[in-house]
CSV table of C-alpha atoms in Angstrom, one decimal:
chain,number,residue,atom,x,y,z
M,380,MET,CA,12.6,80.6,-77.0
M,381,LYS,CA,8.9,80.7,-76.1
M,382,ARG,CA,8.5,77.1,-76.7
M,383,VAL,CA,11.5,76.2,-74.4
M,384,ARG,CA,10.1,78.5,-71.8
M,385,SER,CA,6.7,76.8,-72.2
M,386,ILE,CA,8.3,73.3,-71.7
M,387,PHE,CA,10.0,74.7,-68.5
M,388,GLY,CA,6.7,76.0,-67.3
M,389,ILE,CA,4.9,72.8,-68.0
M,390,PHE,CA,7.6,70.9,-66.1
M,391,THR,CA,7.3,73.3,-63.1
M,392,VAL,CA,3.5,72.8,-63.0
M,393,PHE,CA,4.1,69.0,-63.1
M,394,LEU,CA,6.5,69.3,-60.2
M,395,LEU,CA,3.9,71.3,-58.2
M,396,ILE,CA,1.2,68.7,-59.0
M,397,ILE,CA,3.5,66.0,-57.6
M,398,LEU,CA,4.2,68.0,-54.5
M,399,ALA,CA,0.3,68.5,-53.9
M,400,SER,CA,-0.2,64.9,-54.6
M,401,PHE,CA,2.3,64.0,-51.9
M,402,LEU,CA,0.8,66.3,-49.5
M,403,LEU,CA,-2.6,64.9,-50.1
M,404,LEU,CA,-1.3,61.3,-49.8
M,405,SER,CA,0.3,62.3,-46.5
M,406,TRP,CA,-2.9,63.7,-45.2
M,407,GLN,CA,-4.9,60.7,-46.4
M,408,SER,CA,-2.5,58.2,-44.8
M,409,THR,CA,-2.5,60.0,-41.5
M,410,ALA,CA,-6.4,60.1,-41.5
M,411,ASN,CA,-6.8,56.4,-42.5
M,412,LEU,CA,-4.2,55.3,-39.8
M,413,LYS,CA,-6.1,57.4,-37.3
M,414,ALA,CA,-9.3,55.8,-38.3
M,415,SER,CA,-7.8,52.4,-38.2
M,416,LEU,CA,-6.5,52.9,-34.7
M,417,ILE,CA,-9.8,54.2,-33.5
M,418,GLN,CA,-11.6,51.2,-34.9
M,419,THR,CA,-9.0,48.8,-33.4
M,420,ALA,CA,-9.5,50.4,-30.0
M,421,GLN,CA,-13.2,50.3,-30.2
M,422,LEU,CA,-13.1,46.5,-31.0
M,423,GLN,CA,-10.7,46.0,-28.2
M,424,THR,CA,-12.8,47.9,-25.6
M,425,LYS,CA,-16.0,46.4,-26.8
M,426,TYR,CA,-14.6,42.8,-26.6
M,427,ALA,CA,-13.2,43.6,-23.1
M,428,ALA,CA,-16.4,45.1,-22.0
M,429,THR,CA,-18.3,42.1,-23.3
M,430,LEU,CA,-16.2,39.8,-21.2
M,431,LEU,CA,-16.6,42.0,-18.1
M,432,GLU,CA,-20.4,42.0,-18.6
M,433,GLN,CA,-20.4,38.2,-19.1
M,434,LYS,CA,-18.4,37.8,-15.9
M,435,GLY,CA,-20.9,40.0,-14.0
M,436,LYS,CA,-23.8,37.9,-15.2
M,437,GLU,CA,-21.9,34.7,-14.0
M,438,ILE,CA,-21.4,36.3,-10.6
M,439,GLU,CA,-25.0,37.3,-10.2
M,440,ILE,CA,-26.1,33.8,-11.0
M,441,GLU,CA,-23.5,32.5,-8.6
M,442,ALA,CA,-25.0,34.7,-5.9
M,443,ASP,CA,-28.6,33.3,-6.5
M,444,GLY,CA,-27.2,29.8,-6.4
M,445,ILE,CA,-25.5,30.4,-3.1
M,446,LEU,CA,-28.4,32.2,-1.4
M,447,TYR,CA,-31.0,29.7,-2.4
M,448,GLY,CA,-28.9,26.5,-2.6
M,449,GLU,CA,-28.7,23.4,-0.4
M,450,ASN,CA,-25.8,24.6,1.8
M,451,MET,CA,-27.7,27.8,2.7
M,452,GLN,CA,-30.8,25.8,3.5
M,453,ASN,CA,-28.8,23.3,5.8
M,454,LEU,CA,-27.3,26.3,7.6
M,455,TYR,CA,-30.8,27.8,8.3
M,456,ALA,CA,-32.0,24.5,9.5
M,457,ALA,CA,-29.1,24.1,12.0
M,458,ILE,CA,-29.8,27.7,13.4
M,459,GLU,CA,-33.6,27.0,13.8
M,460,ASN,CA,-32.9,23.7,15.5
M,461,ASN,CA,-30.6,25.4,17.7
M,462,ASP,CA,-28.0,22.7,17.4
M,463,VAL,CA,-24.6,24.1,18.0
M,464,TYR,CA,-22.6,21.3,16.7
M,465,GLU,CA,-24.6,21.0,13.4
M,466,TYR,CA,-24.4,24.9,13.2
M,467,VAL,CA,-20.6,24.8,13.4
M,468,GLN,CA,-20.4,21.9,10.9
M,469,GLN,CA,-22.6,23.9,8.4
M,470,ILE,CA,-20.5,27.0,8.8
M,471,ASN,CA,-17.4,25.0,8.0
M,472,LYS,CA,-19.0,23.4,5.1
M,473,MET,CA,-20.1,26.9,3.8
M,474,LYS,CA,-16.5,28.2,4.1
M,475,SER,CA,-15.3,25.1,2.2
M,476,PHE,CA,-17.9,25.6,-0.3
M,477,PHE,CA,-16.9,29.3,-0.6
M,478,GLN,CA,-13.3,28.3,-1.1
M,479,GLU,CA,-14.2,25.6,-3.7
M,480,ARG,CA,-16.4,28.0,-5.7
M,481,GLN,CA,-13.8,30.8,-5.4
M,482,GLY,CA,-11.1,28.5,-6.8
M,483,ARG,CA,-13.2,27.3,-9.6
M,484,THR,CA,-14.8,30.6,-10.7
M,485,VAL,CA,-12.4,32.8,-12.6
M,486,GLY,CA,-12.8,36.5,-11.8
M,487,MET,CA,-14.0,36.0,-8.2
M,488,SER,CA,-11.7,36.3,-5.2
M,489,GLY,CA,-13.8,36.7,-2.1
M,490,MET,CA,-17.2,35.7,-0.7
M,491,THR,CA,-19.0,36.9,2.4
M,492,LEU,CA,-22.3,36.1,4.1
M,493,TYR,CA,-23.3,38.7,6.6
M,494,TRP,CA,-26.4,39.1,8.9
M,495,PRO,CA,-26.7,42.7,9.9
M,496,LYS,CA,-29.0,42.1,12.8
M,497,SER,CA,-27.0,39.5,14.6
M,498,GLY,CA,-23.6,40.5,13.2
M,499,ARG,CA,-23.0,36.9,12.1
M,500,GLU,CA,-20.4,36.7,9.2
M,501,ILE,CA,-19.0,33.8,7.1
M,502,SER,CA,-16.3,35.0,4.8
M,503,THR,CA,-13.1,33.9,2.9
M,504,LEU,CA,-11.8,37.5,3.7
M,505,ARG,CA,-10.2,38.6,6.9
M,506,GLN,CA,-12.4,39.5,9.8
M,507,GLY,CA,-13.6,43.0,9.8
M,508,TYR,CA,-12.8,43.6,6.1
M,509,PHE,CA,-15.8,45.7,5.6
M,510,GLU,CA,-16.5,48.9,7.4
M,511,ASP,CA,-19.9,49.6,8.9
M,512,SER,CA,-20.7,52.2,6.3
M,513,PHE,CA,-20.3,49.6,3.6
M,514,TRP,CA,-23.7,48.0,4.7
M,515,GLU,CA,-25.6,51.2,4.6
M,516,ASN,CA,-28.1,52.5,1.9
M,517,ASN,CA,-27.8,49.4,-0.2
M,518,LYS,CA,-30.4,48.0,-2.7
M,519,GLU,CA,-31.5,44.3,-2.8
M,520,SER,CA,-29.2,43.6,-5.7
M,521,GLN,CA,-26.4,46.0,-6.7
M,522,TRP,CA,-22.8,46.4,-7.8
M,523,LYS,CA,-20.7,48.5,-5.5
M,524,SER,CA,-17.1,50.0,-5.4
M,525,ALA,CA,-15.0,50.3,-2.2
M,526,ASN,CA,-11.8,52.5,-1.8
M,527,LYS,CA,-11.7,52.9,-5.7
M,528,GLN,CA,-9.8,49.6,-5.7
M,529,GLU,CA,-12.4,46.9,-5.5
M,530,ILE,CA,-15.7,46.0,-7.1
M,531,PHE,CA,-18.3,44.0,-5.3
M,532,TYR,CA,-21.7,42.4,-6.1
M,533,MET,CA,-24.2,42.6,-3.2
M,534,ARG,CA,-27.3,40.3,-3.1
M,535,ARG,CA,-29.8,40.5,-0.2
M,536,ARG,CA,-32.2,37.8,0.9
M,537,THR,CA,-34.9,38.0,3.5
M,538,VAL,CA,-35.8,34.9,5.5
M,539,GLU,CA,-38.5,34.4,8.2
M,540,TRP,CA,-36.8,33.0,11.2
M,541,MET,CA,-38.2,32.7,14.7
M,542,GLY,CA,-41.2,34.8,13.7
M,543,GLU,CA,-39.1,37.6,12.4
M,544,ASP,CA,-37.7,38.7,9.0
M,545,GLN,CA,-34.0,38.2,9.0
M,546,GLU,CA,-31.8,39.9,6.2
M,547,VAL,CA,-28.7,38.2,5.0
M,548,TRP,CA,-26.2,39.7,2.5
M,549,LEU,CA,-24.0,37.9,0.1
M,550,VAL,CA,-21.1,39.8,-1.1
M,551,LEU,CA,-18.9,38.5,-4.0
M,552,ARG,CA,-15.7,40.4,-4.8
M,553,MET,CA,-14.3,40.6,-8.3
M,554,ASP,CA,-10.8,39.5,-8.5
M,555,GLN,CA,-8.4,42.3,-9.1
M,556,ASP,CA,-6.1,40.2,-11.3
M,557,PHE,CA,-9.0,39.5,-13.6
M,558,LEU,CA,-9.8,43.3,-13.7
M,559,TYR,CA,-6.2,44.1,-14.5
M,560,GLU,CA,-6.3,41.6,-17.4
M,561,ILE,CA,-9.5,43.2,-18.7
M,562,LYS,CA,-7.8,46.5,-18.6
M,563,GLU,CA,-4.8,45.3,-20.4
M,564,MET,CA,-7.0,43.7,-23.0
M,565,ALA,CA,-8.7,47.0,-23.6
M,566,ALA,CA,-5.5,48.8,-23.6
M,567,GLY,CA,-3.8,47.0,-26.5
M,568,MET,CA,-1.9,49.9,-27.9
M,569,ASP,CA,1.8,50.6,-27.3
M,570,GLN,CA,2.5,53.6,-25.0
M,571,GLY,CA,-1.3,53.6,-24.3
M,572,GLY,CA,-3.5,52.2,-21.5
M,573,SER,CA,-7.0,51.8,-20.3
M,574,ILE,CA,-9.3,53.1,-17.5
M,575,LEU,CA,-12.0,51.1,-15.7
M,576,MET,CA,-14.8,53.4,-14.7
M,577,PHE,CA,-17.6,52.4,-12.4
M,578,GLY,CA,-20.9,54.2,-12.2
M,579,GLY,CA,-19.6,56.9,-14.7
M,580,GLU,CA,-17.7,58.5,-11.8
M,581,ILE,CA,-15.2,56.2,-10.0
M,582,ASN,CA,-12.0,55.5,-11.6
M,583,VAL,CA,-11.1,52.0,-10.4
M,584,LEU,CA,-7.5,50.5,-10.1
M,585,SER,CA,-5.7,53.6,-11.6
M,586,GLN,CA,-2.4,54.6,-10.1
M,587,LYS,CA,-1.1,56.6,-13.0
M,588,SER,CA,-1.6,60.4,-12.7
M,589,VAL,CA,-2.4,60.6,-16.5
M,590,GLU,CA,-5.2,58.1,-16.0
M,591,GLN,CA,-6.6,60.1,-13.1
M,592,ASN,CA,-6.4,63.3,-15.2
M,593,ILE,CA,-8.1,61.7,-18.2
M,594,ALA,CA,-10.8,60.2,-16.0
M,595,GLY,CA,-11.4,63.8,-14.6
M,596,ILE,CA,-11.8,65.1,-18.1
M,597,ILE,CA,-14.0,62.5,-19.6
M,598,ARG,CA,-16.5,62.7,-16.7
M,599,GLN,CA,-17.6,66.0,-18.2
M,600,SER,CA,-18.3,64.5,-21.6
M,601,ASN,CA,-20.3,61.7,-23.0
M,602,GLU,CA,-18.5,61.4,-26.3
M,603,LYS,CA,-17.4,57.9,-27.1
M,604,VAL,CA,-14.5,59.1,-29.3
M,605,CYS,CA,-12.6,62.2,-28.6
M,606,GLU,CA,-9.3,63.8,-28.1
M,607,VAL,CA,-8.1,65.3,-24.8
M,608,ARG,CA,-5.0,67.1,-23.9
M,609,VAL,CA,-3.2,66.4,-20.6
M,610,GLY,CA,-0.3,68.7,-20.2
M,611,LYS,CA,1.6,68.9,-23.5
M,612,GLN,CA,0.4,65.5,-24.6
M,613,LYS,CA,-2.6,64.8,-26.7
M,614,TYR,CA,-4.4,61.6,-26.2
M,615,GLN,CA,-7.1,59.7,-28.3
M,616,ILE,CA,-9.9,58.6,-26.2
M,617,VAL,CA,-12.2,55.6,-27.0
M,618,ARG,CA,-15.0,54.5,-24.7
M,619,SER,CA,-17.1,51.4,-24.6
M,620,ASP,CA,-20.8,51.3,-23.8
M,621,GLU,CA,-21.5,51.0,-20.1
M,622,THR,CA,-22.2,47.4,-19.0
M,623,LYS,CA,-25.4,46.4,-17.2
M,624,ASN,CA,-23.4,46.3,-13.9
M,625,GLY,CA,-22.3,50.0,-14.4
M,626,MET,CA,-18.7,49.5,-15.6
M,627,GLN,CA,-17.2,51.1,-18.6
M,628,LEU,CA,-13.8,50.7,-20.2
M,629,VAL,CA,-11.9,53.7,-21.6
M,630,SER,CA,-8.9,53.1,-23.9
M,631,TYR,CA,-6.5,55.9,-24.4
M,632,TYR,CA,-3.2,56.3,-26.4
M,633,PRO,CA,-0.9,59.2,-27.2
M,634,THR,CA,-1.8,60.5,-30.8
M,635,ARG,CA,1.7,61.9,-31.6
M,636,GLN,CA,3.5,58.6,-30.7
M,637,MET,CA,1.1,56.4,-32.5
M,638,MET,CA,1.5,58.5,-35.7
M,639,ARG,CA,5.3,58.7,-35.4
M,640,GLN,CA,5.9,55.8,-37.8
M,641,VAL,CA,3.7,57.4,-40.4
M,642,ARG,CA,5.3,60.7,-39.9
M,643,ASN,CA,8.8,59.2,-40.2
M,644,ILE,CA,7.9,57.5,-43.4
M,645,MET,CA,6.3,60.6,-44.8
M,646,THR,CA,9.2,62.8,-43.6
M,647,ILE,CA,11.8,60.5,-45.3
M,648,SER,CA,9.6,60.4,-48.4
M,649,GLY,CA,9.2,64.1,-48.3
M,650,ILE,CA,13.0,64.6,-48.0
M,651,MET,CA,13.7,62.2,-50.9
M,652,LEU,CA,10.9,63.8,-53.0
M,653,GLY,CA,12.2,67.3,-52.2
M,654,ALA,CA,15.7,66.3,-53.1
M,655,ILE,CA,14.3,64.9,-56.4
M,656,LEU,CA,12.3,68.0,-57.1
M,657,ILE,CA,15.3,70.3,-56.3
M,658,PHE,CA,17.6,68.2,-58.4
M,659,GLY,CA,15.0,68.2,-61.2
M,660,MET,CA,14.6,71.9,-61.0
M,661,ILE,CA,18.4,72.5,-61.1
M,662,TYR,CA,18.8,70.1,-64.0
M,663,ILE,CA,16.0,71.6,-65.9
M,664,SER,CA,17.1,75.0,-65.3
M,665,LEU,CA,20.7,74.1,-66.4
M,666,PHE,CA,19.2,72.4,-69.4
M,667,VAL,CA,17.0,75.2,-70.4
M,668,LYS,CA,19.8,77.7,-69.9
M,669,ASN,CA,22.1,75.6,-72.0
M,670,ILE,CA,19.6,75.5,-74.7
M,671,LEU,CA,18.9,79.2,-74.6
M,672,MET,CA,22.7,79.9,-74.8
M,673,GLN,CA,23.0,77.7,-78.0
M,674,MET,CA,19.9,79.3,-79.4
M,675,ASN,CA,21.1,82.8,-78.7
M,676,LEU,CA,24.5,82.0,-80.3
M,677,LEU,CA,22.8,80.6,-83.4
M,678,THR,CA,20.5,83.6,-83.6
M,679,GLU,CA,23.4,86.1,-83.3
M,680,LYS,CA,25.3,84.3,-86.2
M,681,LEU,CA,22.3,84.2,-88.4
M,682,LYS,CA,21.8,88.0,-87.9
M,683,GLN,CA,25.4,88.5,-89.0
M,684,VAL,CA,24.8,86.4,-92.2
M,685,GLU,CA,21.6,88.4,-92.7
M,686,VAL,CA,23.7,91.6,-93.1
M,687,GLY,CA,26.0,90.0,-95.6
M,688,ASP,CA,28.8,88.7,-93.5
M,689,LEU,CA,29.4,85.2,-95.0
M,690,THR,CA,32.6,84.6,-93.1
M,691,VAL,CA,30.8,83.8,-89.9
M,692,GLN,CA,31.7,80.5,-88.3
M,693,ILE,CA,30.9,78.7,-85.0
M,694,TYR,CA,34.1,77.4,-83.7
M,695,LYS,CA,33.2,76.1,-80.2
M,696,MET,CA,31.3,73.0,-80.5
M,697,PRO,CA,29.1,71.8,-77.6
M,698,LYS,CA,28.9,68.1,-76.7
M,699,ASN,CA,25.2,67.7,-77.5
M,700,GLU,CA,22.8,67.8,-80.5
M,701,PHE,CA,23.6,71.4,-81.2
M,702,ALA,CA,27.0,70.3,-82.4
M,703,TYR,CA,25.3,68.8,-85.5
M,704,VAL,CA,23.2,72.0,-86.0
M,705,PHE,CA,26.3,74.2,-85.6
M,706,ARG,CA,28.3,72.0,-88.1
M,707,GLN,CA,25.5,72.3,-90.7
M,708,PHE,CA,25.3,76.1,-90.2
M,709,ASN,CA,29.1,76.4,-90.8
M,710,HIS,CA,28.7,74.3,-93.9
M,711,MET,CA,25.8,76.2,-95.2
M,712,VAL,CA,27.5,79.5,-94.7
M,713,ARG,CA,30.8,78.3,-96.2
M,714,ARG,CA,29.0,76.7,-99.2
M,715,THR,CA,26.9,79.9,-99.7
M,716,HIS,CA,30.1,81.9,-99.6
M,717,GLU,CA,31.7,79.7,-102.1
M,718,LEU,CA,28.7,79.7,-104.5
M,719,LEU,CA,28.4,83.5,-104.3
M,720,GLU,CA,32.1,83.8,-105.2
M,721,ALA,CA,31.8,81.4,-108.0
M,722,THR,CA,28.7,83.3,-109.3
M,723,VAL,CA,30.6,86.6,-109.3
M,724,LYS,CA,33.6,85.1,-111.0
M,725,GLU,CA,31.4,83.5,-113.6
M,726,GLN,CA,29.7,86.8,-114.3
M,727,GLU,CA,33.2,88.6,-114.7
M,728,LEU,CA,34.3,86.0,-117.1
M,729,ARG,CA,31.0,86.3,-119.1
M,730,ASN,CA,31.5,90.1,-119.3
M,731,GLU,CA,35.2,89.7,-120.3
M,732,ALA,CA,34.1,87.3,-123.1
M,733,GLU,CA,31.5,89.6,-124.3
M,734,MET,CA,34.1,92.4,-124.5
M,735,ARG,CA,36.5,90.3,-126.4
M,736,GLN,CA,33.8,89.3,-128.8
M,737,LEU,CA,33.0,93.0,-129.4
M,738,GLN,CA,36.7,93.7,-129.8
M,739,LEU,CA,37.1,90.9,-132.4
M,740,GLN,CA,34.2,92.4,-134.3
M,741,ILE,CA,36.0,95.8,-134.6
M,742,ASN,CA,38.5,94.9,-137.4
M,743,PRO,CA,40.1,96.9,-140.2
M,744,HIS,CA,37.4,96.0,-142.6
M,745,PHE,CA,34.8,97.3,-140.2
M,746,LEU,CA,36.8,100.4,-139.6
M,747,TYR,CA,37.4,101.1,-143.2
M,748,ASN,CA,33.7,100.8,-144.0
M,749,THR,CA,32.8,103.1,-141.2
M,750,LEU,CA,35.3,105.8,-142.1
M,751,ASP,CA,34.3,105.6,-145.8
M,752,SER,CA,30.6,106.0,-144.8
M,753,ILE,CA,31.6,109.1,-142.7
M,754,SER,CA,33.5,110.5,-145.8
M,755,TRP,CA,30.7,110.0,-148.0
M,756,MET,CA,28.2,111.7,-145.6
M,757,CYS,CA,30.6,114.7,-145.4
M,758,GLU,CA,30.7,114.9,-149.2
M,759,GLN,CA,27.1,114.8,-149.5
M,760,GLY,CA,26.6,117.5,-146.9
M,761,LYS,CA,25.1,115.2,-144.3
M,762,ASN,CA,27.1,116.6,-141.5
M,763,LYS,CA,24.7,115.7,-138.7
M,764,ASP,CA,24.6,112.1,-139.7
M,765,ALA,CA,28.3,112.0,-139.9
M,766,VAL,CA,28.5,113.5,-136.3
M,767,VAL,CA,26.1,110.7,-135.0
M,768,MET,CA,28.2,108.1,-136.6
M,769,VAL,CA,31.4,109.5,-135.2
M,770,ASN,CA,30.0,109.6,-131.7
M,771,ALA,CA,28.7,106.0,-131.9
M,772,LEU,CA,32.0,104.8,-133.0
M,773,ALA,CA,33.6,106.7,-130.1
M,774,GLN,CA,31.3,105.2,-127.6
M,775,LEU,CA,32.1,101.7,-129.1
M,776,PHE,CA,35.8,102.2,-128.6
M,777,ARG,CA,35.4,103.7,-125.2
M,778,HIS,CA,33.3,100.7,-124.0
M,779,SER,CA,35.9,98.2,-125.4
M,780,ILE,CA,38.7,100.1,-123.5
M,781,SER,CA,36.9,99.9,-120.3
C-alpha cells in the first residue's frame, strides 16, 4: 500500500514539475518576444533616423550650393548693375532652378530666398507663406518648425552691396510626404505608430490623440526604452537618438495586442496541458483506487486463511493482472485444503492400521499365557504383581476397543 501511494505521490510531483516548467516556458517566451519586438523597433527607428539625418545633410549642402552658386552670383550682378531686364531674367532663372532642384531632390518641397531689409522674395511657395515672426530670432544656420506641421532649414548669407551689408535668407522646406514615409518606416509594427519629435518638444505631423498624449508623457523622461500608459492601454516606447538637425523618432505599439498571439498560443497550450493533467490525475486516481481495492480484497481473504478458514475463494475476477493473482490464490487455498484433508485421512488410516495390528496380536494363545501367568502369581502369593498384570491387560483391551 505504501509503495502504491509512493508511486501516486511521485506522479503528482511529476505533474507539478510539468506545470512549473510550462509556466516558466510561458514567462520566458513572453520575455523573449518582448525583447525581440524592442530590438526590431530599435533597428527600425535607428534606420529611419539615419535616413532623416542623411536627408538633412543633403538639404544643408543644397543650401550652400544655392547661396554660393552661379545663379546667385548672376542675380547679385543684375541688382548691382541696376539692369531691370537682366534682374527679371535672373529671377525667372532662379525660380526655374528652384523648381528643377525641388523636382530632382527627394525630400524637399519648397525653396524661398528672402531679403528682410528690402522685402524681396523669390519662392516656389505662395506669396506671404511665412509670417513676420518666422524671420525673428534666427541663427545663421538652423532647423526650424512651423505650426507643428512643417520643418524648414534656414541658411543666412551676408553680402556687401552698395556699401552696406545685405542679409539674404534661404529657406528649404522638407517634404511632408517624405516625413510621413519616414514615420511609417519607423512605425513598422501592426497596430502601432511613430512620432516625429523636433527639438525634444515639438510633436510634428501628429493628428492622433494617442500620439499627442504619448508625446506629452515622454517629454518628461529621457529613457530610450520604456512603457507608458495612456488610458487603459499600455504602450511600449522606443526612441532613436536625436539627429544633428534636432529631430527624433519615437516608435510605439500596444504591448497587449503585440503579445496576443503568444498569449493565445500559451492559453491553448495551457488548456490542453491542464486537460491532460486533469485526465492524468483522474486516471491515476482510478488506477490507484482499483489497485488498493484489489489489494484490500486479497489482504482480507489472506486473513481469513490465517485463522484457519480454507474454504475462502475469490469469485469476482477483475479484467486485469489481478485476475491471475486471484486464480493462483484460489488454487493455493484449494490445494492446501485438499492436502490438509488428505493428511488427516492418512493419519486416521494409520491409527486404524496400528489398532488392527494390536488387535491381531491379542489372540487366544496370548490370552492363555497371560491368564496362566496371573494364576501362577496368585498361587505364589504375588498378589501385587498379579494386580499390575491384570490392570495392564485391562488397559490393552480398553485401548483396542476405543
